[in-house]
Amino acid sequence: VQLQASGGGLVQTGGSLRLSCAVSGRTFSSSSVAWFRQRPGKEREFVSGVLWVGGDPKYSESMKGRFTISKDNAQKMVYLQMNGLEPEDTAVYYCAHAPPKTSYYRDYASVSYYKSWGQGTQVTVSS
């Protein structure tokens, strides 16, 4: 599976951006996709994730209510709508894919759970 993230850019505090991730290759209904981010000097952290088919979206507590993950299975696209952006949201955002695993509900927020990664897209929020 290959992933291509896009949609990053420079936005002012309080602004919005929508990130897109194009997924190519074979996906299964119980595989999963997610967004992670890596802020300067920090480790990569989970933002949001969802099963390819069905399932409730998962969010990091700090982003719940501001960020929304969605997907278009037919177009094999995954989106991250980000509202109310703050300077602390400045990071490189990555999309990721994991094949079907029985440990999804335990490990979906873990970097090591995901096998395929996109190249990242920079989001910069100015104060």
JSON list of C-alpha atoms in Angstrom, two decimals:
[
{"chain": "A", "resi": 1, "resn": "VAL", "atom": "CA", "xyz": [0.00, 0.00, 0.00]},
{"chain": "A", "resi": 2, "resn": "GLN", "atom": "CA", "xyz": [1.26, 3.47, -0.88]},
{"chain": "A", "resi": 3, "resn": "LEU", "atom": "CA", "xyz": [0.01, 6.73, 0.56]},
{"chain": "A", "resi": 4, "resn": "GLN", "atom": "CA", "xyz": [0.35, 10.30, -0.64]},
{"chain": "A", "resi": 5, "resn": "ALA", "atom": "CA", "xyz": [-0.53, 13.11, 1.76]},
{"chain": "A", "resi": 6, "resn": "SER", "atom": "CA", "xyz": [-1.29, 16.65, 0.67]},
{"chain": "A", "resi": 7, "resn": "GLY", "atom": "CA", "xyz": [-3.10, 19.79, 1.75]},
{"chain": "A", "resi": 8, "resn": "GLY", "atom": "CA", "xyz": [-0.73, 21.27, 4.28]},
{"chain": "A", "resi": 9, "resn": "GLY", "atom": "CA", "xyz": [0.19, 24.91, 4.35]},
{"chain": "A", "resi": 10, "resn": "LEU", "atom": "CA", "xyz": [0.42, 28.08, 6.38]},
{"chain": "A", "resi": 11, "resn": "VAL", "atom": "CA", "xyz": [-2.66, 29.23, 8.28]},
{"chain": "A", "resi": 12, "resn": "GLN", "atom": "CA", "xyz": [-3.36, 31.73, 11.02]},
{"chain": "A", "resi": 13, "resn": "THR", "atom": "CA", "xyz": [-4.49, 30.80, 14.51]},
{"chain": "A", "resi": 14, "resn": "GLY", "atom": "CA", "xyz": [-8.13, 29.81, 14.46]},
{"chain": "A", "resi": 15, "resn": "GLY", "atom": "CA", "xyz": [-8.02, 28.85, 10.82]},
{"chain": "A", "resi": 16, "resn": "SER", "atom": "CA", "xyz": [-8.82, 25.57, 9.12]},
{"chain": "A", "resi": 17, "resn": "LEU", "atom": "CA", "xyz": [-7.15, 23.15, 6.76]},
{"chain": "A", "resi": 18, "resn": "ARG", "atom": "CA", "xyz": [-8.19, 19.90, 5.17]},
{"chain": "A", "resi": 19, "resn": "LEU", "atom": "CA", "xyz": [-5.52, 17.30, 4.59]},
{"chain": "A", "resi": 20, "resn": "SER", "atom": "CA", "xyz": [-5.94, 14.59, 2.00]},
{"chain": "A", "resi": 21, "resn": "CYS", "atom": "CA", "xyz": [-4.34, 11.18, 1.71]},
{"chain": "A", "resi": 22, "resn": "ALA", "atom": "CA", "xyz": [-4.52, 9.14, -1.47]},
{"chain": "A", "resi": 23, "resn": "VAL", "atom": "CA", "xyz": [-4.29, 5.40, -0.83]},
{"chain": "A", "resi": 24, "resn": "SER", "atom": "CA", "xyz": [-3.17, 3.05, -3.56]},
{"chain": "A", "resi": 25, "resn": "GLY", "atom": "CA", "xyz": [-2.70, -0.67, -3.53]},
{"chain": "A", "resi": 26, "resn": "ARG", "atom": "CA", "xyz": [-4.82, -3.37, -2.02]},
{"chain": "A", "resi": 27, "resn": "THR", "atom": "CA", "xyz": [-6.88, -2.53, 1.05]},
{"chain": "A", "resi": 28, "resn": "PHE", "atom": "CA", "xyz": [-9.10, -4.81, 3.10]},
{"chain": "A", "resi": 29, "resn": "SER", "atom": "CA", "xyz": [-12.28, -3.92, 4.91]},
{"chain": "A", "resi": 30, "resn": "SER", "atom": "CA", "xyz": [-10.67, -4.48, 8.29]},
{"chain": "A", "resi": 31, "resn": "SER", "atom": "CA", "xyz": [-7.45, -2.64, 7.52]},
{"chain": "A", "resi": 32, "resn": "SER", "atom": "CA", "xyz": [-7.09, 0.77, 9.11]},
{"chain": "A", "resi": 33, "resn": "VAL", "atom": "CA", "xyz": [-5.89, 4.24, 8.21]},
{"chain": "A", "resi": 34, "resn": "ALA", "atom": "CA", "xyz": [-4.72, 6.98, 10.50]},
{"chain": "A", "resi": 35, "resn": "TRP", "atom": "CA", "xyz": [-3.20, 10.41, 10.76]},
{"chain": "A", "resi": 36, "resn": "PHE", "atom": "CA", "xyz": [-0.16, 11.10, 12.88]},
{"chain": "A", "resi": 37, "resn": "ARG", "atom": "CA", "xyz": [1.85, 14.23, 13.36]},
{"chain": "A", "resi": 38, "resn": "GLN", "atom": "CA", "xyz": [5.36, 15.09, 14.39]},
{"chain": "A", "resi": 39, "resn": "ARG", "atom": "CA", "xyz": [5.94, 18.45, 15.99]},
{"chain": "A", "resi": 40, "resn": "PRO", "atom": "CA", "xyz": [9.43, 19.98, 16.02]},
{"chain": "A", "resi": 41, "resn": "GLY", "atom": "CA", "xyz": [11.61, 18.16, 18.51]},
{"chain": "A", "resi": 42, "resn": "LYS", "atom": "CA", "xyz": [8.84, 15.75, 19.46]},
{"chain": "A", "resi": 43, "resn": "GLU", "atom": "CA", "xyz": [8.04, 12.14, 18.74]},
{"chain": "A", "resi": 44, "resn": "ARG", "atom": "CA", "xyz": [5.42, 11.20, 16.20]},
{"chain": "A", "resi": 45, "resn": "GLU", "atom": "CA", "xyz": [1.98, 11.15, 17.81]},
{"chain": "A", "resi": 46, "resn": "PHE", "atom": "CA", "xyz": [-1.42, 9.77, 16.96]},
{"chain": "A", "resi": 47, "resn": "VAL", "atom": "CA", "xyz": [-4.04, 12.22, 15.72]},
{"chain": "A", "resi": 48, "resn": "SER", "atom": "CA", "xyz": [-6.94, 10.16, 14.43]},
{"chain": "A", "resi": 49, "resn": "GLY", "atom": "CA", "xyz": [-7.69, 6.80, 12.91]},
{"chain": "A", "resi": 50, "resn": "VAL", "atom": "CA", "xyz": [-10.49, 4.68, 11.52]},
{"chain": "A", "resi": 51, "resn": "LEU", "atom": "CA", "xyz": [-11.10, 1.24, 10.11]},
{"chain": "A", "resi": 52, "resn": "TRP", "atom": "CA", "xyz": [-11.26, 1.14, 6.33]},
{"chain": "A", "resi": 53, "resn": "VAL", "atom": "CA", "xyz": [-14.86, -0.11, 6.52]},
{"chain": "A", "resi": 54, "resn": "GLY", "atom": "CA", "xyz": [-17.10, 0.64, 9.44]},
{"chain": "A", "resi": 55, "resn": "GLY", "atom": "CA", "xyz": [-15.93, 1.35, 12.96]},
{"chain": "A", "resi": 56, "resn": "ASP", "atom": "CA", "xyz": [-16.01, 4.56, 14.94]},
{"chain": "A", "resi": 57, "resn": "PRO", "atom": "CA", "xyz": [-13.26, 7.08, 14.32]},
{"chain": "A", "resi": 58, "resn": "LYS", "atom": "CA", "xyz": [-10.65, 7.42, 17.03]},
{"chain": "A", "resi": 59, "resn": "TYR", "atom": "CA", "xyz": [-9.11, 10.70, 18.12]},
{"chain": "A", "resi": 60, "resn": "SER", "atom": "CA", "xyz": [-6.39, 11.88, 20.37]},
{"chain": "A", "resi": 61, "resn": "GLU", "atom": "CA", "xyz": [-8.01, 13.59, 23.34]},
{"chain": "A", "resi": 62, "resn": "SER", "atom": "CA", "xyz": [-6.28, 16.89, 22.63]},
{"chain": "A", "resi": 63, "resn": "MET", "atom": "CA", "xyz": [-7.72, 17.03, 19.12]},
{"chain": "A", "resi": 64, "resn": "LYS", "atom": "CA", "xyz": [-11.18, 15.66, 19.71]},
{"chain": "A", "resi": 65, "resn": "GLY", "atom": "CA", "xyz": [-13.79, 18.20, 18.70]},
{"chain": "A", "resi": 66, "resn": "ARG", "atom": "CA", "xyz": [-11.44, 20.16, 16.47]},
{"chain": "A", "resi": 67, "resn": "PHE", "atom": "CA", "xyz": [-10.30, 17.52, 14.00]},
{"chain": "A", "resi": 68, "resn": "THR", "atom": "CA", "xyz": [-12.49, 15.18, 11.95]},
{"chain": "A", "resi": 69, "resn": "ILE", "atom": "CA", "xyz": [-11.34, 12.16, 9.97]},
{"chain": "A", "resi": 70, "resn": "SER", "atom": "CA", "xyz": [-13.32, 10.99, 6.99]},
{"chain": "A", "resi": 71, "resn": "LYS", "atom": "CA", "xyz": [-12.79, 8.81, 3.98]},
{"chain": "A", "resi": 72, "resn": "ASP", "atom": "CA", "xyz": [-14.08, 8.05, 0.54]},
{"chain": "A", "resi": 73, "resn": "ASN", "atom": "CA", "xyz": [-13.66, 4.31, 0.09]},
{"chain": "A", "resi": 74, "resn": "ALA", "atom": "CA", "xyz": [-14.58, 4.39, -3.59]},
{"chain": "A", "resi": 75, "resn": "GLN", "atom": "CA", "xyz": [-11.92, 7.01, -4.34]},
{"chain": "A", "resi": 76, "resn": "LYS", "atom": "CA", "xyz": [-9.53, 5.52, -1.75]},
{"chain": "A", "resi": 77, "resn": "MET", "atom": "CA", "xyz": [-9.06, 8.88, -0.09]},
{"chain": "A", "resi": 78, "resn": "VAL", "atom": "CA", "xyz": [-8.72, 9.75, 3.59]},
{"chain": "A", "resi": 79, "resn": "TYR", "atom": "CA", "xyz": [-9.22, 13.27, 4.88]},
{"chain": "A", "resi": 80, "resn": "LEU", "atom": "CA", "xyz": [-8.45, 15.18, 8.04]},
{"chain": "A", "resi": 81, "resn": "GLN", "atom": "CA", "xyz": [-10.47, 18.33, 8.56]},
{"chain": "A", "resi": 82, "resn": "MET", "atom": "CA", "xyz": [-8.72, 20.55, 11.07]},
{"chain": "A", "resi": 83, "resn": "ASN", "atom": "CA", "xyz": [-10.55, 23.49, 12.62]},
{"chain": "A", "resi": 84, "resn": "GLY", "atom": "CA", "xyz": [-9.56, 25.94, 15.31]},
{"chain": "A", "resi": 85, "resn": "LEU", "atom": "CA", "xyz": [-5.89, 25.50, 14.56]},
{"chain": "A", "resi": 86, "resn": "GLU", "atom": "CA", "xyz": [-3.39, 26.67, 17.12]},
{"chain": "A", "resi": 87, "resn": "PRO", "atom": "CA", "xyz": [0.37, 27.25, 16.89]},
{"chain": "A", "resi": 88, "resn": "GLU", "atom": "CA", "xyz": [0.82, 24.02, 18.87]},
{"chain": "A", "resi": 89, "resn": "ASP", "atom": "CA", "xyz": [-0.66, 22.15, 15.90]},
{"chain": "A", "resi": 90, "resn": "THR", "atom": "CA", "xyz": [2.35, 23.09, 13.78]},
{"chain": "A", "resi": 91, "resn": "ALA", "atom": "CA", "xyz": [3.80, 19.78, 12.63]},
{"chain": "A", "resi": 92, "resn": "VAL", "atom": "CA", "xyz": [4.40, 17.45, 9.75]},
{"chain": "A", "resi": 93, "resn": "TYR", "atom": "CA", "xyz": [1.27, 15.38, 9.33]},
{"chain": "A", "resi": 94, "resn": "TYR", "atom": "CA", "xyz": [1.48, 11.81, 8.08]},
{"chain": "A", "resi": 95, "resn": "CYS", "atom": "CA", "xyz": [-1.12, 9.36, 6.91]},
{"chain": "A", "resi": 96, "resn": "ALA", "atom": "CA", "xyz": [-0.58, 5.70, 7.61]},
{"chain": "A", "resi": 97, "resn": "HIS", "atom": "CA", "xyz": [-2.10, 2.34, 6.80]},
{"chain": "A", "resi": 98, "resn": "ALA", "atom": "CA", "xyz": [-2.16, -0.96, 8.65]},
{"chain": "A", "resi": 99, "resn": "PRO", "atom": "CA", "xyz": [-3.30, -4.34, 7.32]},
{"chain": "A", "resi": 100, "resn": "PRO", "atom": "CA", "xyz": [-6.00, -6.21, 9.23]},
{"chain": "A", "resi": 101, "resn": "LYS", "atom": "CA", "xyz": [-4.89, -7.12, 12.73]},
{"chain": "A", "resi": 102, "resn": "THR", "atom": "CA", "xyz": [-6.77, -8.48, 15.73]},
{"chain": "A", "resi": 103, "resn": "SER", "atom": "CA", "xyz": [-5.06, -5.95, 17.98]},
{"chain": "A", "resi": 104, "resn": "TYR", "atom": "CA", "xyz": [-6.58, -2.87, 16.33]},
{"chain": "A", "resi": 105, "resn": "TYR", "atom": "CA", "xyz": [-8.58, -1.71, 19.34]},
{"chain": "A", "resi": 106, "resn": "ARG", "atom": "CA", "xyz": [-5.54, -2.05, 21.58]},
{"chain": "A", "resi": 107, "resn": "ASP", "atom": "CA", "xyz": [-2.86, -0.65, 19.28]},
{"chain": "A", "resi": 108, "resn": "TYR", "atom": "CA", "xyz": [-4.50, 1.78, 16.83]},
{"chain": "A", "resi": 109, "resn": "ALA", "atom": "CA", "xyz": [-2.69, 4.78, 18.36]},
{"chain": "A", "resi": 110, "resn": "SER", "atom": "CA", "xyz": [0.74, 3.21, 18.19]},
{"chain": "A", "resi": 111, "resn": "VAL", "atom": "CA", "xyz": [3.24, 4.22, 15.51]},
{"chain": "A", "resi": 112, "resn": "SER", "atom": "CA", "xyz": [4.53, 0.66, 15.29]},
{"chain": "A", "resi": 113, "resn": "TYR", "atom": "CA", "xyz": [1.05, -0.67, 14.46]},
{"chain": "A", "resi": 114, "resn": "TYR", "atom": "CA", "xyz": [1.15, 0.88, 10.98]},
{"chain": "A", "resi": 115, "resn": "LYS", "atom": "CA", "xyz": [3.06, -0.65, 8.11]},
{"chain": "A", "resi": 116, "resn": "SER", "atom": "CA", "xyz": [2.81, 1.96, 5.36]},
{"chain": "A", "resi": 117, "resn": "TRP", "atom": "CA", "xyz": [3.38, 5.70, 5.64]},
{"chain": "A", "resi": 118, "resn": "GLY", "atom": "CA", "xyz": [2.93, 8.67, 3.38]},
{"chain": "A", "resi": 119, "resn": "GLN", "atom": "CA", "xyz": [5.65, 11.26, 2.96]},
{"chain": "A", "resi": 120, "resn": "GLY", "atom": "CA", "xyz": [4.10, 13.87, 5.26]},
{"chain": "A", "resi": 121, "resn": "THR", "atom": "CA", "xyz": [2.70, 17.31, 4.69]},
{"chain": "A", "resi": 122, "resn": "GLN", "atom": "CA", "xyz": [3.76, 20.40, 6.63]},
{"chain": "A", "resi": 123, "resn": "VAL", "atom": "CA", "xyz": [1.17, 22.37, 8.57]},
{"chain": "A", "resi": 124, "resn": "THR", "atom": "CA", "xyz": [2.28, 25.68, 10.03]},
{"chain": "A", "resi": 125, "resn": "VAL", "atom": "CA", "xyz": [-0.01, 27.75, 12.24]},
{"chain": "A", "resi": 126, "resn": "SER", "atom": "CA", "xyz": [1.06, 31.33, 12.84]},
{"chain": "A", "resi": 127, "resn": "SER", "atom": "CA", "xyz": [0.15, 33.25, 15.96]}
]
